[in-house]
GROMACS .gro file of N, CA and C in nm:
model
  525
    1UNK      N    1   0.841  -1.167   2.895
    1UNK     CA    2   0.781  -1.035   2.885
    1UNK      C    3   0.708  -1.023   2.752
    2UNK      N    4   0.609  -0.950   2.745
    2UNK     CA    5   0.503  -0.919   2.638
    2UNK      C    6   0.565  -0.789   2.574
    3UNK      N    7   0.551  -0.847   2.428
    3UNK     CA    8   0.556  -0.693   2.315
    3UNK      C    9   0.493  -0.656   2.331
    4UNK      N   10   0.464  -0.509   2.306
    4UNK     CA   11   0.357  -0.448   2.317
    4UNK      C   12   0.359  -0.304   2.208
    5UNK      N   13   0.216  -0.293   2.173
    5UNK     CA   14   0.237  -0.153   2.083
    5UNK      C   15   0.152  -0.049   2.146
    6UNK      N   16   0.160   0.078   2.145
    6UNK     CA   17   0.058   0.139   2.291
    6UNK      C   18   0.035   0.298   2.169
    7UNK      N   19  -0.067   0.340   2.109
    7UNK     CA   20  -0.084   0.441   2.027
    7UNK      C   21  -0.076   0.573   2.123
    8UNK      N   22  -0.042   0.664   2.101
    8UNK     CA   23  -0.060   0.808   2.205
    8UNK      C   24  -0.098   0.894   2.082
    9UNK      N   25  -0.209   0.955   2.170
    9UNK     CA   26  -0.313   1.072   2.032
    9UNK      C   27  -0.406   1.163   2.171
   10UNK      N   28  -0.313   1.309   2.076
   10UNK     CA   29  -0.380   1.441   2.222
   10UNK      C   30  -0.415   1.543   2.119
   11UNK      N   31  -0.486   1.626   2.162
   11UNK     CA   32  -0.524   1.706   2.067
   11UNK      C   33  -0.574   1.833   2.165
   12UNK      N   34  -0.590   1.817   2.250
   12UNK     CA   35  -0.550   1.937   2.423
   12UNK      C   36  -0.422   1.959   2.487
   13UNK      N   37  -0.376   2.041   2.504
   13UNK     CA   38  -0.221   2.058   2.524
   13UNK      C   39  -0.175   1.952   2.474
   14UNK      N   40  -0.182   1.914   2.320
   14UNK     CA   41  -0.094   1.789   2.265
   14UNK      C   42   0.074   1.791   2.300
   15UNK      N   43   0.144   1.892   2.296
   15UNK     CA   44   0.308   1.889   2.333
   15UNK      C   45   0.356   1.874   2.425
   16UNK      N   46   0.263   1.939   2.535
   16UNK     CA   47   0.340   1.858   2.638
   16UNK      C   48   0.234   1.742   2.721
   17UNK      N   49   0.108   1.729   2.662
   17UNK     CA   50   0.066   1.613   2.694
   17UNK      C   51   0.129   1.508   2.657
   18UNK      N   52   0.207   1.463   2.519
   18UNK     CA   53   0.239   1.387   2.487
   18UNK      C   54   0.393   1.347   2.575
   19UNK      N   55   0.446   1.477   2.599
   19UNK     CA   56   0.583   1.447   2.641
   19UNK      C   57   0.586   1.389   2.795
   20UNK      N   58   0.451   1.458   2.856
   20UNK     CA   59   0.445   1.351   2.955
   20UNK      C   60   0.448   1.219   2.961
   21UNK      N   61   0.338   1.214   2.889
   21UNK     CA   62   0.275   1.075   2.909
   21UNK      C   63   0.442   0.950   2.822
   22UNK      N   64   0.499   0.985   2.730
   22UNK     CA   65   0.632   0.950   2.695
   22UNK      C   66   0.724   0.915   2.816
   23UNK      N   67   0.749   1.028   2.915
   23UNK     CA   68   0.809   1.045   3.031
   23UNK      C   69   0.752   0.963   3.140
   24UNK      N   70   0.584   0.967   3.127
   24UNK     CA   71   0.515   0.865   3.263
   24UNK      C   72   0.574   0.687   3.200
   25UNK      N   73   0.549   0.635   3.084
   25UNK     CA   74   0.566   0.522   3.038
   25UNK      C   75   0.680   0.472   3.040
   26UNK      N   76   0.825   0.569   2.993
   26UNK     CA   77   0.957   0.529   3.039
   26UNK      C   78   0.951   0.531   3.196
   27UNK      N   79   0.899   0.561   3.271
   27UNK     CA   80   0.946   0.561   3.456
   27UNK      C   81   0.916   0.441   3.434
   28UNK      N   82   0.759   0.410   3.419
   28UNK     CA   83   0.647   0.283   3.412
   28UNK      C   84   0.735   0.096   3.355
   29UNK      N   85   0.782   0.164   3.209
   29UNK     CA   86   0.791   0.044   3.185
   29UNK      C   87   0.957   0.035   3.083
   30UNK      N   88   1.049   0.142   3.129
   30UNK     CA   89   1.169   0.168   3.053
   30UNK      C   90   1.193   0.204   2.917
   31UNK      N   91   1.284   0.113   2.861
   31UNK     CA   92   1.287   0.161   2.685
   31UNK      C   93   1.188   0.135   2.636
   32UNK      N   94   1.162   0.286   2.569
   32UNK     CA   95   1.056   0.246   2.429
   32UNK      C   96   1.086   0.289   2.321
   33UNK      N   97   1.060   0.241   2.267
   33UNK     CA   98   1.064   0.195   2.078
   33UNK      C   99   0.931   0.304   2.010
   34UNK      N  100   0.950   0.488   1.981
   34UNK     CA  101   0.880   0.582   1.978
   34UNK      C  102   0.928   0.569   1.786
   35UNK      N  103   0.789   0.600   1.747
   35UNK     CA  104   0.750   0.571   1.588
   35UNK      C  105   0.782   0.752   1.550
   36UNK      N  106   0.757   0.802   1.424
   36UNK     CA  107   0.758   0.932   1.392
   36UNK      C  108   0.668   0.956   1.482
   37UNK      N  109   0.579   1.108   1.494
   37UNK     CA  110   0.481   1.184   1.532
   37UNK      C  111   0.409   1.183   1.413
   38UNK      N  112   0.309   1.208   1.423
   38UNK     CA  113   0.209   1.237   1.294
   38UNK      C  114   0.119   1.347   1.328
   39UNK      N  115   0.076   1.435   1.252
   39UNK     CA  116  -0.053   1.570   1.318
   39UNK      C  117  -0.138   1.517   1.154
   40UNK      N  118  -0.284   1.455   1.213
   40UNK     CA  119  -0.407   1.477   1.163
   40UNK      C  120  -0.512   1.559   1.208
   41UNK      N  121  -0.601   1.542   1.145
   41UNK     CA  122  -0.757   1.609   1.133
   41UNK      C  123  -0.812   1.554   1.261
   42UNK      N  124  -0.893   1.613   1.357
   42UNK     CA  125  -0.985   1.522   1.416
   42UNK      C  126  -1.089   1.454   1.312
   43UNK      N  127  -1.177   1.306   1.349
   43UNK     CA  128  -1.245   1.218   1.311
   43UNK      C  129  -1.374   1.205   1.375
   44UNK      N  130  -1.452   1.243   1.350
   44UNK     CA  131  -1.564   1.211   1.394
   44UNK      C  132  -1.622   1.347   1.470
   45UNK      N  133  -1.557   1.430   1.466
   45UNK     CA  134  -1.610   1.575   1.565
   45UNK      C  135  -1.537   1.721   1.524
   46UNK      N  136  -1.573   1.800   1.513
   46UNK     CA  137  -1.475   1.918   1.490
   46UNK      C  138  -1.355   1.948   1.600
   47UNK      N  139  -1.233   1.964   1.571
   47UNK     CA  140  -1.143   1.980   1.707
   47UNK      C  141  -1.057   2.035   1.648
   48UNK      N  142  -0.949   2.050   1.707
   48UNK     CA  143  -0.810   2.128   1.682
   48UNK      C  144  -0.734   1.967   1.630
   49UNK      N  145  -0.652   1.996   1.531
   49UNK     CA  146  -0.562   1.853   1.530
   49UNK      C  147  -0.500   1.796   1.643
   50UNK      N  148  -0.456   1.652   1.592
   50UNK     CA  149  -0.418   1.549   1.696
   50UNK      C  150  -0.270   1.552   1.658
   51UNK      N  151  -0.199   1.529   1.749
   51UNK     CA  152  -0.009   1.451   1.749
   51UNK      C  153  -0.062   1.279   1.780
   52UNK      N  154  -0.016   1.209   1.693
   52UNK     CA  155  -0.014   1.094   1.711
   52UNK      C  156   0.125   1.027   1.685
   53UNK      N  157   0.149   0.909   1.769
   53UNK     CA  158   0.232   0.821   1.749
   53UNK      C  159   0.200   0.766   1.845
   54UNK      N  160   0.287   0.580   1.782
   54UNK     CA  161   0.290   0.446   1.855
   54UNK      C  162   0.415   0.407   1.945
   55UNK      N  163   0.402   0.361   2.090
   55UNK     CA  164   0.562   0.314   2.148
   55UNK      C  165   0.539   0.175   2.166
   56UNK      N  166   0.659   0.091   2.127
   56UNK     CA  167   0.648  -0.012   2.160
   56UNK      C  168   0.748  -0.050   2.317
   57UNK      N  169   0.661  -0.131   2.362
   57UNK     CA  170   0.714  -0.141   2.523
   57UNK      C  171   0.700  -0.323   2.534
   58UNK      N  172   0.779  -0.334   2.623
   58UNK     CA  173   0.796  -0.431   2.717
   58UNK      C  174   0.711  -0.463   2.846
   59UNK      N  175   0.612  -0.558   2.836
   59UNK     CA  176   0.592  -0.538   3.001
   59UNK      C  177   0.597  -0.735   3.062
   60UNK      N  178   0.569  -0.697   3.184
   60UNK     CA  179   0.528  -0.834   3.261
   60UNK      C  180   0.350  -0.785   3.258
   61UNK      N  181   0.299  -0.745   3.310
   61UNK     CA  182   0.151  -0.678   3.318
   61UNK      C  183   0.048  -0.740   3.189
   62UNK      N  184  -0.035  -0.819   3.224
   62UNK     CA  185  -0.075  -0.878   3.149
   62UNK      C  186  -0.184  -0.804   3.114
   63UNK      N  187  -0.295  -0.783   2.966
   63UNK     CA  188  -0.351  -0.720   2.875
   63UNK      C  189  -0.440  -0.611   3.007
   64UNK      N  190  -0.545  -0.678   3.080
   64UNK     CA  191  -0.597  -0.603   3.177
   64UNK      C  192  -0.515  -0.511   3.249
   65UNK      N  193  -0.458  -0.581   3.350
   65UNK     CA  194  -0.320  -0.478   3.382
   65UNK      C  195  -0.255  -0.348   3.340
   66UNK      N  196  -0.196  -0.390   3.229
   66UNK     CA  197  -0.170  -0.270   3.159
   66UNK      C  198  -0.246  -0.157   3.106
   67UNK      N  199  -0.426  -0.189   3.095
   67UNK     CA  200  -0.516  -0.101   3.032
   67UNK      C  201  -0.538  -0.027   3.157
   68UNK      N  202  -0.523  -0.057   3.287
   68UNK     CA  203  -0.582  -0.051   3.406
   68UNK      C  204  -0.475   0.077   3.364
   69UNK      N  205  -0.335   0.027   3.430
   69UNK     CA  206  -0.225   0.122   3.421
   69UNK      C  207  -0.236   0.249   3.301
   70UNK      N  208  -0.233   0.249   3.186
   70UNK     CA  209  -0.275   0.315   3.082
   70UNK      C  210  -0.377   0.417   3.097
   71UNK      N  211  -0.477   0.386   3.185
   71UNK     CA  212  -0.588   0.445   3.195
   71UNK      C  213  -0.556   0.570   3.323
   72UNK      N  214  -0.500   0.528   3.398
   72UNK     CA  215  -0.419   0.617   3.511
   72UNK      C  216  -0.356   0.688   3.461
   73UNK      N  217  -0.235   0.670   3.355
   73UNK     CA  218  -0.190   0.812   3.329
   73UNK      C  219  -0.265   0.905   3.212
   74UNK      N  220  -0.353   0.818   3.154
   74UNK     CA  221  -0.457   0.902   3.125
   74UNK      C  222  -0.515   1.032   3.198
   75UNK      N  223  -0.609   0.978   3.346
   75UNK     CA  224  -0.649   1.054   3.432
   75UNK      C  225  -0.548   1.176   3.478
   76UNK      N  226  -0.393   1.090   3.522
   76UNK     CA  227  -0.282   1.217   3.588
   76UNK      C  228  -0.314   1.321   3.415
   77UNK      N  229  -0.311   1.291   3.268
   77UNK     CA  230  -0.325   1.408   3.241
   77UNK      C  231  -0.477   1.467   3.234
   78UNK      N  232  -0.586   1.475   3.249
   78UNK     CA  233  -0.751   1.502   3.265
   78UNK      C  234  -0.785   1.454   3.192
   79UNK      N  235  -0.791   1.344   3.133
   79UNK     CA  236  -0.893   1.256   3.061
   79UNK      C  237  -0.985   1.179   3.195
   80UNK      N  238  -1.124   1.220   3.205
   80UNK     CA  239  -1.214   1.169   3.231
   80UNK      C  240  -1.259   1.004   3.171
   81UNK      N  241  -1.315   0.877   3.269
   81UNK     CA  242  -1.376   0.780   3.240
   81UNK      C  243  -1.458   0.818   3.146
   82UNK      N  244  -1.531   0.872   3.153
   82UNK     CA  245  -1.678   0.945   3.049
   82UNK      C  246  -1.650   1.049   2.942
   83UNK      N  247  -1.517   1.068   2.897
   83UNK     CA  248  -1.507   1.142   2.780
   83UNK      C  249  -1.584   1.059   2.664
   84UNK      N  250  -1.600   1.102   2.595
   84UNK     CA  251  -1.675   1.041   2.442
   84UNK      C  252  -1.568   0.982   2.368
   85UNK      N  253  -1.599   0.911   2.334
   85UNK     CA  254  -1.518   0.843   2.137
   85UNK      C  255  -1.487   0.963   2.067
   86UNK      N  256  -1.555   0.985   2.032
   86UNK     CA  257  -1.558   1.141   1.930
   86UNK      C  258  -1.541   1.287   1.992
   87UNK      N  259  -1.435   1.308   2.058
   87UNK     CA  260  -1.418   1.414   2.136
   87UNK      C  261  -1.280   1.509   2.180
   88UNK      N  262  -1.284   1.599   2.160
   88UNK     CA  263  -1.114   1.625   2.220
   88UNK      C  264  -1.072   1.617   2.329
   89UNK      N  265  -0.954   1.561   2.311
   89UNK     CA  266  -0.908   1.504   2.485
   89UNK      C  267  -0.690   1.541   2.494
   90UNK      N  268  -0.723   1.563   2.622
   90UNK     CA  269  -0.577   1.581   2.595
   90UNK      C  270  -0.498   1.442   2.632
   91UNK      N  271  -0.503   1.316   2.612
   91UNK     CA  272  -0.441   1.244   2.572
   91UNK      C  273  -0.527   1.100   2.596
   92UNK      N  274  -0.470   1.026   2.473
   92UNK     CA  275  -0.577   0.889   2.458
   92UNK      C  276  -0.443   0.775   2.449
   93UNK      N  277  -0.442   0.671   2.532
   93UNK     CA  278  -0.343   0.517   2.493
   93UNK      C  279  -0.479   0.468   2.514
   94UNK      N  280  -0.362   0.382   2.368
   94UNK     CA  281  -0.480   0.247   2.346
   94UNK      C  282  -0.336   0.134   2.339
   95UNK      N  283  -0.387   0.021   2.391
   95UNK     CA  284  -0.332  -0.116   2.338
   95UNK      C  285  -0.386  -0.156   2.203
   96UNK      N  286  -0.237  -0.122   2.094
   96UNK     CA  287  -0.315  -0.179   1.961
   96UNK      C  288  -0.253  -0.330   1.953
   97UNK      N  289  -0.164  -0.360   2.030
   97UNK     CA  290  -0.094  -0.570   1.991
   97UNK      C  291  -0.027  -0.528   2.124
   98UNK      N  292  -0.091  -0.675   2.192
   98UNK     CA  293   0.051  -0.747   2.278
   98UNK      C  294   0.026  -0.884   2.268
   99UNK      N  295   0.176  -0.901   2.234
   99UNK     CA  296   0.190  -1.014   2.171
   99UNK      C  297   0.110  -1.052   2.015
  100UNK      N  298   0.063  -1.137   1.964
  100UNK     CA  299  -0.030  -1.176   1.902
  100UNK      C  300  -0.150  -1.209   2.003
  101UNK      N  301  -0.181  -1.166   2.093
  101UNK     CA  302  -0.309  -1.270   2.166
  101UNK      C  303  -0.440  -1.128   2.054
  102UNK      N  304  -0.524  -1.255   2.088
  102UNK     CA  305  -0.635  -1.205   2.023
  102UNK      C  306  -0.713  -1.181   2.137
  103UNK      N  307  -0.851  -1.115   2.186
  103UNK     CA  308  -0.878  -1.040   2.291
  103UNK      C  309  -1.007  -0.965   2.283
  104UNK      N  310  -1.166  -1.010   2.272
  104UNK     CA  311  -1.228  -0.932   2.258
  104UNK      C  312  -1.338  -0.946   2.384
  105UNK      N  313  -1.326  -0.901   2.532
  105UNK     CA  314  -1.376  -0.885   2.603
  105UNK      C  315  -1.313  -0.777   2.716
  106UNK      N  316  -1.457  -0.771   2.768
  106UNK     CA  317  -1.420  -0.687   2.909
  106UNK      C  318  -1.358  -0.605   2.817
  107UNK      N  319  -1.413  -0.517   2.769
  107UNK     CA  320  -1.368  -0.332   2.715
  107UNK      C  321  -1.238  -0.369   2.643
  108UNK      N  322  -1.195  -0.500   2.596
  108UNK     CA  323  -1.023  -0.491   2.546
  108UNK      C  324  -1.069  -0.536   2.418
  109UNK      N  325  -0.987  -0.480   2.308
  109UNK     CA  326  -1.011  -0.517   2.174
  109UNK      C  327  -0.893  -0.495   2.095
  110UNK      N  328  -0.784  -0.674   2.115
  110UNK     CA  329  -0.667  -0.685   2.080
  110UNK      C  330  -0.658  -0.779   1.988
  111UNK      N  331  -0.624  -0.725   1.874
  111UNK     CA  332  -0.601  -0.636   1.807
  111UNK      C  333  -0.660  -0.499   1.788
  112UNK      N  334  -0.616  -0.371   1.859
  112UNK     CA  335  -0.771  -0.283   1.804
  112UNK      C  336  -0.741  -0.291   1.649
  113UNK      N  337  -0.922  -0.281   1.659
  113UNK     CA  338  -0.962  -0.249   1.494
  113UNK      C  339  -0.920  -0.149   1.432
  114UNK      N  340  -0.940  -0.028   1.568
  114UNK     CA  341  -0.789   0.112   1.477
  114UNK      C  342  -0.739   0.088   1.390
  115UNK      N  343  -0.630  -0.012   1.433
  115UNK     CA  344  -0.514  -0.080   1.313
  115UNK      C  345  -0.520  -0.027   1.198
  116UNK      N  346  -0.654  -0.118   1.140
  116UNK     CA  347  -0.686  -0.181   1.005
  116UNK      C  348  -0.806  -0.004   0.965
  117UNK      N  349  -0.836   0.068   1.035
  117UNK     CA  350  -0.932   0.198   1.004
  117UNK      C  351  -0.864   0.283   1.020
  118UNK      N  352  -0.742   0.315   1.038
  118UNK     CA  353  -0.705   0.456   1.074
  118UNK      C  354  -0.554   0.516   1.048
  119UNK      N  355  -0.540   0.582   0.905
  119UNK     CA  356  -0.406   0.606   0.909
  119UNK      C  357  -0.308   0.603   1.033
  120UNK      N  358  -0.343   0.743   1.053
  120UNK     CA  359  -0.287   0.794   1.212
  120UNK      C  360  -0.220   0.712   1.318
  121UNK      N  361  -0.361   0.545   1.303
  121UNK     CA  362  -0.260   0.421   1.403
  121UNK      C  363  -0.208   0.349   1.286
  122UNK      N  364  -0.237   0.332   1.184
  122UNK     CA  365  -0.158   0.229   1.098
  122UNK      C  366   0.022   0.268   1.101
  123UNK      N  367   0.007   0.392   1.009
  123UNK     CA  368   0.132   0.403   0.971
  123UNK      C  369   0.209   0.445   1.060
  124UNK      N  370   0.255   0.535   1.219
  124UNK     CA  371   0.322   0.491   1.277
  124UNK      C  372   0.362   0.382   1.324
  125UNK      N  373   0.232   0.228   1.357
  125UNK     CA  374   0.261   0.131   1.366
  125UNK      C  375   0.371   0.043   1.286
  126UNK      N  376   0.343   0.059   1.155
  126UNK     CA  377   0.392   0.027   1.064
  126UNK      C  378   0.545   0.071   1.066
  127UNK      N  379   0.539   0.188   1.109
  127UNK     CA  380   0.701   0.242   1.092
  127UNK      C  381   0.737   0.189   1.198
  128UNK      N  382   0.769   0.130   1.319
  128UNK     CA  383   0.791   0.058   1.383
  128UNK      C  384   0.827  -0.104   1.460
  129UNK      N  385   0.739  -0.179   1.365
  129UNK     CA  386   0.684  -0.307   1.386
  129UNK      C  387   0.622  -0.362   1.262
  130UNK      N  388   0.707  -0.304   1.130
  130UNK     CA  389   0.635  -0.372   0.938
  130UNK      C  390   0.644  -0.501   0.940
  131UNK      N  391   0.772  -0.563   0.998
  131UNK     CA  392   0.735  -0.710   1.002
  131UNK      C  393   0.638  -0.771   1.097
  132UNK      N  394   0.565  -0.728   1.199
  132UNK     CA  395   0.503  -0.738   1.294
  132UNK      C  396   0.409  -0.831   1.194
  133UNK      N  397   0.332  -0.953   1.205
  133UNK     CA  398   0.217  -0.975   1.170
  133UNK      C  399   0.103  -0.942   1.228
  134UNK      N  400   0.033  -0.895   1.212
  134UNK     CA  401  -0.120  -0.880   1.217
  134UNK      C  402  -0.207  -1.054   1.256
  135UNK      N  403  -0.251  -1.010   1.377
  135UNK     CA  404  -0.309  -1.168   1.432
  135UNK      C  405  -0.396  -1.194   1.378
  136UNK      N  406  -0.458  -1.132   1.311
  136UNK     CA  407  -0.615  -1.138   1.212
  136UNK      C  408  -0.581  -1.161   1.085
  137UNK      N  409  -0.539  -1.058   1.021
  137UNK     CA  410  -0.526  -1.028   0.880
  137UNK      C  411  -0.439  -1.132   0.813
  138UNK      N  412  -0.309  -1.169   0.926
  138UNK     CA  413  -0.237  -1.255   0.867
  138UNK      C  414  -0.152  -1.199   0.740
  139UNK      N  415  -0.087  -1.055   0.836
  139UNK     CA  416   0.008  -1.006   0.643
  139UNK      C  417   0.026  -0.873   0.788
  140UNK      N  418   0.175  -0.883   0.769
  140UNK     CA  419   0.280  -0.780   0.824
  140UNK      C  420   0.180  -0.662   0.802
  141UNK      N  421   0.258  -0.595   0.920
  141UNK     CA  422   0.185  -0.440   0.887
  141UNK      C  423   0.219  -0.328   0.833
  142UNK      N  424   0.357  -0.360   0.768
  142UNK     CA  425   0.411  -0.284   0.618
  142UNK      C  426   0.336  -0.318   0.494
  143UNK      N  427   0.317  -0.446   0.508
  143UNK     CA  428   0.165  -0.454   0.409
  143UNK      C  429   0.060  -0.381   0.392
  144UNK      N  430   0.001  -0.372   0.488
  144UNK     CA  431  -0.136  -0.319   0.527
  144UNK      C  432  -0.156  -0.221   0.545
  145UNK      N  433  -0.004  -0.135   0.541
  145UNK     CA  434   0.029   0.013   0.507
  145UNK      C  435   0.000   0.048   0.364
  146UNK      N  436   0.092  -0.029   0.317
  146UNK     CA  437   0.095   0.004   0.190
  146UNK      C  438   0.009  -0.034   0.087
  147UNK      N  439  -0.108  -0.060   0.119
  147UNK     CA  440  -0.237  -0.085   0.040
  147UNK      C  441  -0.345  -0.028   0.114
  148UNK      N  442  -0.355   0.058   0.227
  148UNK     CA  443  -0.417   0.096   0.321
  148UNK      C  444  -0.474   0.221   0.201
  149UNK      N  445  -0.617   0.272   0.159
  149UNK     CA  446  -0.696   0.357   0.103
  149UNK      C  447  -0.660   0.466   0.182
  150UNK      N  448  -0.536   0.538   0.168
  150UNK     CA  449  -0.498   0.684   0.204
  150UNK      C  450  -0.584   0.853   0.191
  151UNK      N  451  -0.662   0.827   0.109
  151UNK     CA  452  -0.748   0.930   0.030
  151UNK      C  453  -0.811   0.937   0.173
  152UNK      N  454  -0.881   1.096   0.173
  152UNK     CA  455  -0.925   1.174   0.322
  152UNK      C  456  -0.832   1.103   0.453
  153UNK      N  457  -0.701   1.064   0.438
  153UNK     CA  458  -0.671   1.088   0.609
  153UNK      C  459  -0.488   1.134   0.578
  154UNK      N  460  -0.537   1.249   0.584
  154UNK     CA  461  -0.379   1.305   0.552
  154UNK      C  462  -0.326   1.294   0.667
  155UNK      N  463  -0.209   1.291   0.698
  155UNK     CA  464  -0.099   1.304   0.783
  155UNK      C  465  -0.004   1.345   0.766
  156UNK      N  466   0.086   1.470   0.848
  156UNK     CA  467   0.192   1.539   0.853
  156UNK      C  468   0.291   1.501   0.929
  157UNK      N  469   0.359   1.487   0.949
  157UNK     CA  470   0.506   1.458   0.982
  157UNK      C  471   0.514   1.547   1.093
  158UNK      N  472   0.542   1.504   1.232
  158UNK     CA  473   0.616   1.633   1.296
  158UNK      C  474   0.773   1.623   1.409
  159UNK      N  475   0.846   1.677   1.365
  159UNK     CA  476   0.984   1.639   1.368
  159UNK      C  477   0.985   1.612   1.505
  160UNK      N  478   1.054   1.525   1.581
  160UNK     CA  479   1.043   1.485   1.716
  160UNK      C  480   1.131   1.609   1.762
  161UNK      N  481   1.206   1.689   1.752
  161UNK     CA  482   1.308   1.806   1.788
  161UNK      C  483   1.168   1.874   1.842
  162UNK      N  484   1.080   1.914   1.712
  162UNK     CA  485   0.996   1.997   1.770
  162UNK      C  486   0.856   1.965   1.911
  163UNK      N  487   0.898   1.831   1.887
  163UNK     CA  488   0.806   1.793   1.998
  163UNK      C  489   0.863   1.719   2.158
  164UNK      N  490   0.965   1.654   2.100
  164UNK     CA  491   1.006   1.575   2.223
  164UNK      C  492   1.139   1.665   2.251
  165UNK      N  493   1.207   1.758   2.206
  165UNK     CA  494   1.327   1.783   2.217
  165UNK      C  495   1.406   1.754   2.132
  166UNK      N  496   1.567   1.785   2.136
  166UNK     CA  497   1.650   1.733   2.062
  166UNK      C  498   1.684   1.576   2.101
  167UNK      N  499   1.699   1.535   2.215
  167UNK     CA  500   1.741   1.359   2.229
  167UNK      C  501   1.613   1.250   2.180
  168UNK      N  502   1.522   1.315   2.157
  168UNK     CA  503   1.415   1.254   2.117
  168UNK      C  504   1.476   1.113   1.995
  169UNK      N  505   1.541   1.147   1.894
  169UNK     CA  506   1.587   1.118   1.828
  169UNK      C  507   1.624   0.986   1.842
  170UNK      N  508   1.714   0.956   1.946
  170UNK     CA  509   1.759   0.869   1.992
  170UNK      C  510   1.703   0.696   2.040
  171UNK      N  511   1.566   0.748   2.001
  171UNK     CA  512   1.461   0.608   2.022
  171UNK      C  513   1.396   0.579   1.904
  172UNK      N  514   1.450   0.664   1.843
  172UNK     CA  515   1.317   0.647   1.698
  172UNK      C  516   1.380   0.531   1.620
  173UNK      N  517   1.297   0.473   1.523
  173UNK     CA  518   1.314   0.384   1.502
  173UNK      C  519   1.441   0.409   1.374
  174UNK      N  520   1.490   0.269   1.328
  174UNK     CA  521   1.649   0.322   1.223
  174UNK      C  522   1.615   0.216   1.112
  175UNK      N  523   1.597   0.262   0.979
  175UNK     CA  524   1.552   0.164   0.874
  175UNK      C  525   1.662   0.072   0.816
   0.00000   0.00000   0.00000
């Protein structure tokens, strides 16, 4: 079975978009390995803030597969094929690592570059998977946290009680 790291970022009914899509992925693919929450700025467009965090999952479903799948419970919550990059949506997965494979065709870009550009996916990643190496960079991604140019991408903390419930707790990661 393939590691996998899968980012979730809503910024349209973010609370309980997110708790779905949490809820669609455990039916989908069982335990997951859920990072803090984070609430940023939208990037690239004016919007209401985003809830972000990373789950790490297990699958058999190989890189296509799983984007295919991903993209479906996208749709069950109204994300349109044709939403924009730069746009508010009520919920976005991306494949940021499975496995180490490297991956740049047919719409897949594994490692996403996210990673390495974007608080929001870094540092939940990071809180999750620091020893994880980076298939590119070649340097864990507690590294690449912690030298990551923080200035303009603040991020807030948001307690999983207030978002997932009280058992939420129970998956998060333990240092």
């Amino acid at each position: 079975m393939a590691r996998v790291y899968v980012s979730i970022g809503s910024n349209v009914g973010r609370r309980d978009n997110i708790r779905s899509a949490i809820a669609s992925l455990r039916g989908q693919f069982g335990e997951l390995m859920l990072s803090p929450v984070y609430e940023s700025a939208a990037i690239g467009f004016p919007g209401d803030h985003f809830y972000n965090l990373v789950v790490g999952l297990s699958t058999d479903l190989d890189p296509h597969g799983l984007r295919t799948r991903l993209a479906a419970i996208e749709s069950q919550h109204g994300r349109t094929p044709d939403t924009p990059r730069y746009a508010p949506r009520p919920l976005d997965l991306d494949i940021l690592l499975y496995d180490d494979l490297v991956i740049r065709d047919n719409g897949l870009d594994l490692p996403r570059k996210d990673i390495t550009r974007y608080a929001f996916v870094l540092r939940p990643l990071a809180d999750i998977a620091g020893e994880v190496m980076h298939p590119l960079e070649g340097r864990r991604l507690r590294e690449l946290w912690a030298d990551f140019d923080k200035s303009g991408q603040a991020l807030a903390p948001v307690p999983h009680e207030d978002l997932l419930g009280p058992s939420a707790g129970a998956s998060e990661p333990r240092a």
